[in-house]
PDB file of C-alpha atoms in Angstrom:
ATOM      1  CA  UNK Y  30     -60.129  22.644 -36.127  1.00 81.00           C
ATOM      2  CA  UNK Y  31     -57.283  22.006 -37.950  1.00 91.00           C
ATOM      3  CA  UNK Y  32     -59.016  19.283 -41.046  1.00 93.00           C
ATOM      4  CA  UNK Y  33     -62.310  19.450 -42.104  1.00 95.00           C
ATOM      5  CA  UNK Y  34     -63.545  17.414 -45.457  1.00 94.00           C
ATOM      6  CA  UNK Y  35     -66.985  16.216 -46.881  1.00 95.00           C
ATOM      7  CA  UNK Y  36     -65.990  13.147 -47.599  1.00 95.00           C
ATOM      8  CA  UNK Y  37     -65.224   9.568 -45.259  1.00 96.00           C
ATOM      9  CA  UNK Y  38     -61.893   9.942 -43.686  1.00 96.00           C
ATOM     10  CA  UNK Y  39     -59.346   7.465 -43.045  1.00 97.00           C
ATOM     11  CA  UNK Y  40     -56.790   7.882 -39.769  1.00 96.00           C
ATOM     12  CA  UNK Y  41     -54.144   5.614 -38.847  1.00 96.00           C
ATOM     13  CA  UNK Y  42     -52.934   4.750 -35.166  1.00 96.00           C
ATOM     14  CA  UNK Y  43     -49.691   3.174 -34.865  1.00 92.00           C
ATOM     15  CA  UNK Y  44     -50.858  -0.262 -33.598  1.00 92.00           C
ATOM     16  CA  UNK Y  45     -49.612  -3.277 -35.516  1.00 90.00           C
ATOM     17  CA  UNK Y  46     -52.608  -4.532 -38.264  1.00 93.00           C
ATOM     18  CA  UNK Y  47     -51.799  -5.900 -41.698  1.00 93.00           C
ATOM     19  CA  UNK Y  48     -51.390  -5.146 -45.190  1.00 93.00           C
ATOM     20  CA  UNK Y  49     -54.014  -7.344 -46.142  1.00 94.00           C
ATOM     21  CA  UNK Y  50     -56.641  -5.396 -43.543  1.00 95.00           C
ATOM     22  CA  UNK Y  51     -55.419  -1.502 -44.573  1.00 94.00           C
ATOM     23  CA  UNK Y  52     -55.757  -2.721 -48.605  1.00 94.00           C
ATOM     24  CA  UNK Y  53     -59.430  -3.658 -47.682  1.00 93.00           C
ATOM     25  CA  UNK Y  54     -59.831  -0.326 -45.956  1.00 94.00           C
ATOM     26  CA  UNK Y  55     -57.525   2.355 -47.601  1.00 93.00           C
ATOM     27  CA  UNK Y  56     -58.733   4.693 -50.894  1.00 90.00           C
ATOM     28  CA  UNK Y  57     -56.846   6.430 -52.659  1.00 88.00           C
ATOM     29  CA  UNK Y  58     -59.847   9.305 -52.902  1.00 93.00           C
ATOM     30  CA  UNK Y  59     -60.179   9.505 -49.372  1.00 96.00           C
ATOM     31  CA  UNK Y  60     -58.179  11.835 -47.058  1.00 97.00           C
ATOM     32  CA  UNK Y  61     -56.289  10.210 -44.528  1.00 97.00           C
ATOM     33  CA  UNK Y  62     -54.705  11.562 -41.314  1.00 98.00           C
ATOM     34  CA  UNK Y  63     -51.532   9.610 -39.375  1.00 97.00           C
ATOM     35  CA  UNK Y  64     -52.592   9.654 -35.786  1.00 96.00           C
ATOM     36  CA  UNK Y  65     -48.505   9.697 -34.543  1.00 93.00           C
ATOM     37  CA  UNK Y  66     -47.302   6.530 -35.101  1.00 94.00           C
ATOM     38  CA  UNK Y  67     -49.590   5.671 -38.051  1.00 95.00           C
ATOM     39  CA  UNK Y  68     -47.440   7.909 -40.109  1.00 96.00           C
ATOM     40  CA  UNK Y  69     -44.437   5.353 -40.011  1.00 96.00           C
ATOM     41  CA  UNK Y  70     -46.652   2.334 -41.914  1.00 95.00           C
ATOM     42  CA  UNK Y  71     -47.433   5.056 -44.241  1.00 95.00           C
ATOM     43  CA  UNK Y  72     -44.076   6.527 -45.038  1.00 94.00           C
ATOM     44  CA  UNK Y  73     -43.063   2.624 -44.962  1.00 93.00           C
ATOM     45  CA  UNK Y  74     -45.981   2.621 -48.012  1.00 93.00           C
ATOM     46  CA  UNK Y  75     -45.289   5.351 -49.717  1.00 92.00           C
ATOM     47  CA  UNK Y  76     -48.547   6.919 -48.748  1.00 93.00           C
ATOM     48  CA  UNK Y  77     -48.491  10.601 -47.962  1.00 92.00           C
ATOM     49  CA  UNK Y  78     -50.986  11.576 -45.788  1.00 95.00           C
ATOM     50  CA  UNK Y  79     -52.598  15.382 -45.478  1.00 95.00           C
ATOM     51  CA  UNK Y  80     -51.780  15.119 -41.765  1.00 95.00           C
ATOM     52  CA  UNK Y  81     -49.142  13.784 -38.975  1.00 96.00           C
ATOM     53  CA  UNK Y  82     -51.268  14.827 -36.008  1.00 96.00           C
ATOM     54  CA  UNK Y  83     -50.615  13.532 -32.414  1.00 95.00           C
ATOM     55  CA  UNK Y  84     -47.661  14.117 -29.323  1.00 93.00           C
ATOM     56  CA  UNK Y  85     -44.968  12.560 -32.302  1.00 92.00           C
ATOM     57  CA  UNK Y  86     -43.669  10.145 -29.692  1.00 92.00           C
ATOM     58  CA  UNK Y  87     -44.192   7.487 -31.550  1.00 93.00           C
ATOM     59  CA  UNK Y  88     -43.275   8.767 -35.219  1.00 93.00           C
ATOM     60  CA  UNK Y  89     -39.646   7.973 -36.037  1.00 92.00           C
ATOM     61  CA  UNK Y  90     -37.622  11.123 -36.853  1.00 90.00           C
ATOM     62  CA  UNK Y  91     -36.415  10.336 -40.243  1.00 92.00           C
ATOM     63  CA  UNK Y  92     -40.111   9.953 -40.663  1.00 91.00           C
ATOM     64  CA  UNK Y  93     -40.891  13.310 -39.460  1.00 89.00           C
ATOM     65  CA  UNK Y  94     -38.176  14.818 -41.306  1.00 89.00           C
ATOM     66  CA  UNK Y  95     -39.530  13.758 -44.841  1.00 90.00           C
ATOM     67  CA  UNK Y  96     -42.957  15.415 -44.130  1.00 91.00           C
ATOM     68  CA  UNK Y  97     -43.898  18.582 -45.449  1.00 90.00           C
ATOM     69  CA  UNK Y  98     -43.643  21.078 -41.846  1.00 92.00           C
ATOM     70  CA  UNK Y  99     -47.054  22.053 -42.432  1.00 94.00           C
ATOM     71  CA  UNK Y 100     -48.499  18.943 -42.432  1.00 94.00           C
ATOM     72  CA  UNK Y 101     -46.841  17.797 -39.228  1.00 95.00           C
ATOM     73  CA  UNK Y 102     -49.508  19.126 -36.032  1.00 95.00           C
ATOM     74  CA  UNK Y 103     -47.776  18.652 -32.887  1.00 95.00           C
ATOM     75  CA  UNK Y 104     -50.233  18.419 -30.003  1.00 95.00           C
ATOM     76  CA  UNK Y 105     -48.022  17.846 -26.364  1.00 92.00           C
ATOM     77  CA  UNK Y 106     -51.041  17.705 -24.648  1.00 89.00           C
ATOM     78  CA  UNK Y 107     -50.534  14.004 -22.985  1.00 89.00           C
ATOM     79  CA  UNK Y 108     -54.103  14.339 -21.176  1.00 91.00           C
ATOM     80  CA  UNK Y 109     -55.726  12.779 -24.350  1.00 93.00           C
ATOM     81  CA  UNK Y 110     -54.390  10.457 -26.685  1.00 94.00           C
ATOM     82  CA  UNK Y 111     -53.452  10.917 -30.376  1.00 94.00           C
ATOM     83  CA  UNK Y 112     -56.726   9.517 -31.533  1.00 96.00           C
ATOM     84  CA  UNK Y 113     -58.984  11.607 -29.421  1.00 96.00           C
ATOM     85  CA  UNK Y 114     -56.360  14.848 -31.096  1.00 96.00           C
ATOM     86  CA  UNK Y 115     -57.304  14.085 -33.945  1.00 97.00           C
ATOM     87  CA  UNK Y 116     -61.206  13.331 -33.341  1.00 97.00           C
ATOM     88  CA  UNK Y 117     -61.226  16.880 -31.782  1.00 96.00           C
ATOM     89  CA  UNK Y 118     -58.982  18.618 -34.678  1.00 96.00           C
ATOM     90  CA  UNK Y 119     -61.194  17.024 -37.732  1.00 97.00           C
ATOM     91  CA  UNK Y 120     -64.192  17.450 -38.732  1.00 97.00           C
ATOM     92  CA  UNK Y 121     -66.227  14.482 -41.413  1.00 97.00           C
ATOM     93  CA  UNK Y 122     -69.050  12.528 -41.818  1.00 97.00           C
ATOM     94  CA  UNK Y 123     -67.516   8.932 -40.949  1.00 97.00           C
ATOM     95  CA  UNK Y 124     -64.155   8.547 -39.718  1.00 98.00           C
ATOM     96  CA  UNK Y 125     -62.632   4.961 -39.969  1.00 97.00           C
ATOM     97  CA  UNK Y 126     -59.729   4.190 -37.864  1.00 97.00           C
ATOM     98  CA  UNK Y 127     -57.451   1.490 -38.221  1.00 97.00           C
ATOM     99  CA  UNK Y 128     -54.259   1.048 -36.169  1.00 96.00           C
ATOM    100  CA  UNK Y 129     -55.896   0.981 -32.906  1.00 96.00           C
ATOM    101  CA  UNK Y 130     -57.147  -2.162 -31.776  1.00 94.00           C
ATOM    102  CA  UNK Y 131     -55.041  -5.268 -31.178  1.00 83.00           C
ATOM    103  CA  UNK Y 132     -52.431  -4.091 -30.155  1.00 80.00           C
ATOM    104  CA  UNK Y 133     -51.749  -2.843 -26.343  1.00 85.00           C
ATOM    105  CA  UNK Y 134     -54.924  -3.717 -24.338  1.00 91.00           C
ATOM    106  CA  UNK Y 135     -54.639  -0.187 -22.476  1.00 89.00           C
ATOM    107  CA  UNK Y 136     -54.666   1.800 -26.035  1.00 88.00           C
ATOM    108  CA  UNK Y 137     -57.323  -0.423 -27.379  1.00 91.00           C
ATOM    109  CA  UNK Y 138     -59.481   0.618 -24.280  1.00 93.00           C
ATOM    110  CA  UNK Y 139     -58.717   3.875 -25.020  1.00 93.00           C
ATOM    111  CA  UNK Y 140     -60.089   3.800 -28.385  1.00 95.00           C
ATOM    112  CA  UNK Y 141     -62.724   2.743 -27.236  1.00 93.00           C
ATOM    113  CA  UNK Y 142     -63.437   5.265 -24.562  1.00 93.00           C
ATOM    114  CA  UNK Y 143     -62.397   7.904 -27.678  1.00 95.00           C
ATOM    115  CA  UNK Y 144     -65.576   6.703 -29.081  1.00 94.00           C
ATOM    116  CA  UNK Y 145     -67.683   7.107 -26.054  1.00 92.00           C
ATOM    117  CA  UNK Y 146     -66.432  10.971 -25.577  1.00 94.00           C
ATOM    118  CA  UNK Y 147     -67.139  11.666 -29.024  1.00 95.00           C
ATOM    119  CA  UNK Y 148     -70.752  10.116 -29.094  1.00 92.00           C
ATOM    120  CA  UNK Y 149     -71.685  12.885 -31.908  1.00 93.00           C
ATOM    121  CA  UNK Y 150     -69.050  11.558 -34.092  1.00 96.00           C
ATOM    122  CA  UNK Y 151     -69.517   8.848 -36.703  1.00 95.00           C
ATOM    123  CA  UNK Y 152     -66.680   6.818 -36.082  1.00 97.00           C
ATOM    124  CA  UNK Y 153     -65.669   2.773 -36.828  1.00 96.00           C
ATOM    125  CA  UNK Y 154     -62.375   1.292 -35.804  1.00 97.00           C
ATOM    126  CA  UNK Y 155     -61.249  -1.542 -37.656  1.00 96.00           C
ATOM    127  CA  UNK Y 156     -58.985  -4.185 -36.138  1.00 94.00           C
ATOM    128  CA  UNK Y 157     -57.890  -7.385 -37.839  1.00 92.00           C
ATOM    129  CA  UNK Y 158     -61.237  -9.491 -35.808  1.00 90.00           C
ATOM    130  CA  UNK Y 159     -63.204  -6.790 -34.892  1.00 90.00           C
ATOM    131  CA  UNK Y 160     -65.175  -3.822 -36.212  1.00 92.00           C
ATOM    132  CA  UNK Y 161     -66.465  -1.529 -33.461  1.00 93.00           C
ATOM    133  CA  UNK Y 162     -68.637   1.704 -33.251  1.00 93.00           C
ATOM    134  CA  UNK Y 163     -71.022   3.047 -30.975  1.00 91.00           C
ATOM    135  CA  UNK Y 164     -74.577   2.169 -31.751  1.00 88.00           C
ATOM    136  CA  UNK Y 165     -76.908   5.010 -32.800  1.00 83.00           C
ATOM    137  CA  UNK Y 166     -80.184   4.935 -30.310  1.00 81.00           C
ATOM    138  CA  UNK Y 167     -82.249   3.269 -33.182  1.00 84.00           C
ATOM    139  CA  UNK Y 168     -79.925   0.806 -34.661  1.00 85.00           C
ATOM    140  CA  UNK Y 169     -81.725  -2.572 -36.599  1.00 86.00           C
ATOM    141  CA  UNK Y 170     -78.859  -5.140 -37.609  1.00 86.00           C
ATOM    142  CA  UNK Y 171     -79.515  -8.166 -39.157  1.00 86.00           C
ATOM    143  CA  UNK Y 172     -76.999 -11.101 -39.225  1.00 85.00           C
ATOM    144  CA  UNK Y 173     -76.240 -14.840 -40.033  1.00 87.00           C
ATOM    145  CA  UNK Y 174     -76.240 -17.444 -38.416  1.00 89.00           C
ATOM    146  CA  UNK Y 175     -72.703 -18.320 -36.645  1.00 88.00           C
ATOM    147  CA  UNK Y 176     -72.044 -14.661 -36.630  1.00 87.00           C
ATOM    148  CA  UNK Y 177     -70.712 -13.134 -33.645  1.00 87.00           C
ATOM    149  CA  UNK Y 178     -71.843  -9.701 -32.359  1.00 86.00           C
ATOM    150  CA  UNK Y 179     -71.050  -8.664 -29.214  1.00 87.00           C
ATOM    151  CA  UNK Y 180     -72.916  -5.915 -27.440  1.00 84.00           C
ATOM    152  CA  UNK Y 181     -71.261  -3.536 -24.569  1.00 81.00           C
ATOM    153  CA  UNK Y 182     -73.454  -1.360 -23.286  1.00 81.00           C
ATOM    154  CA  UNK Y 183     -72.571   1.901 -21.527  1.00 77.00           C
ATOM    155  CA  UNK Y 184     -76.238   2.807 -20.184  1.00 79.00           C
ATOM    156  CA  UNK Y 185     -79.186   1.183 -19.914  1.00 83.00           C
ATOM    157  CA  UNK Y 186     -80.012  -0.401 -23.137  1.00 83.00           C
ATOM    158  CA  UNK Y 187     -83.179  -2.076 -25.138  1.00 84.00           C
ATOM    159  CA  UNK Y 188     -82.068  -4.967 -27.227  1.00 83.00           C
ATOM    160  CA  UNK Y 189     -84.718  -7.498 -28.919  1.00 80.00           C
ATOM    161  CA  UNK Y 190     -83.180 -10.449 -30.861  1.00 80.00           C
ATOM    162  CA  UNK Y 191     -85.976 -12.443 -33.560  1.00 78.00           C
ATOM    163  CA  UNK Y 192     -85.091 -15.625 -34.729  1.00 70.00           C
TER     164      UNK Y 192
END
């Protein structure tokens, strides 16, 4: 475990989202961890995160060169992706990822299965259109009308819809 903190934390994939979305989701209280490529919109905004943590094949080299050696984890392993490194290396009670939807459908589906390996994790990725998470097995939601919520279920499932 190379990152463990009390409080929500913030990692960023290196999938294209924009300012607009990482304003709505970024705090400067929170800790936030550069899953490889991630760290280049950072160093791009001035935003120093406590961790580069991934393969760093994505993370230019100037980029890696301006970050503290410490604070640069360099994980070869390429049997899991830089998201699911970082989900294993950190520990926290909600981890919201943005940079990792939207992008390349075959590293948005394996976000996704990085939230189905990691079912004990609280995790929610946010994309540009999308917010996604794995439903607890008691989960009440209650929307509007004209509001879209798609369900994708990955074993048998219970769902009851009122109104």
């Amino acid at each position: 475990m190379y990152y463990s903190t009390p409080k929500k934390l913030i990692i960023v994939g290196g999938a294209d989202f924009s300012d607009d979305l990482f304003k709505e989701v970024y705090d400067n209280e929170l800790p936030i961890i550069a899953a490889d490529g991630g760290a280049n919109f950072l160093a791009e905004n001035n935003i120093y995160p406590e961790l580069v943590m991934g393969d760093l094949d994505s993370v230019s080299e100037q980029n890696v060169q301006n970050i503290e050696p410490k604070k640069i984890i360099r994980i070869p392993d390429q049997d899991s992706t830089d998201l699911e490194k970082v989900l294993l290396n950190t520990q926290s009670p909600l981890t919201i990822g943005i940079g990792f939807l939207g992008s390349q459908i075959d590293h948005e589906l394996a976000a996704l299965s990085a939230l189905a390996k990691f079912p004990e994790k609280k995790i929610i990725l946010i994309g540009e259109h999308d917010i996604i998470f794995l439903v607890p097995p008691n989960f009440s939601l209650r929307s509007y009308v004209g509001m879209r919520v798609s369900l994708y279920p990955l074993d048998e499932v219970k769902v009851k819809s009122d109104g």
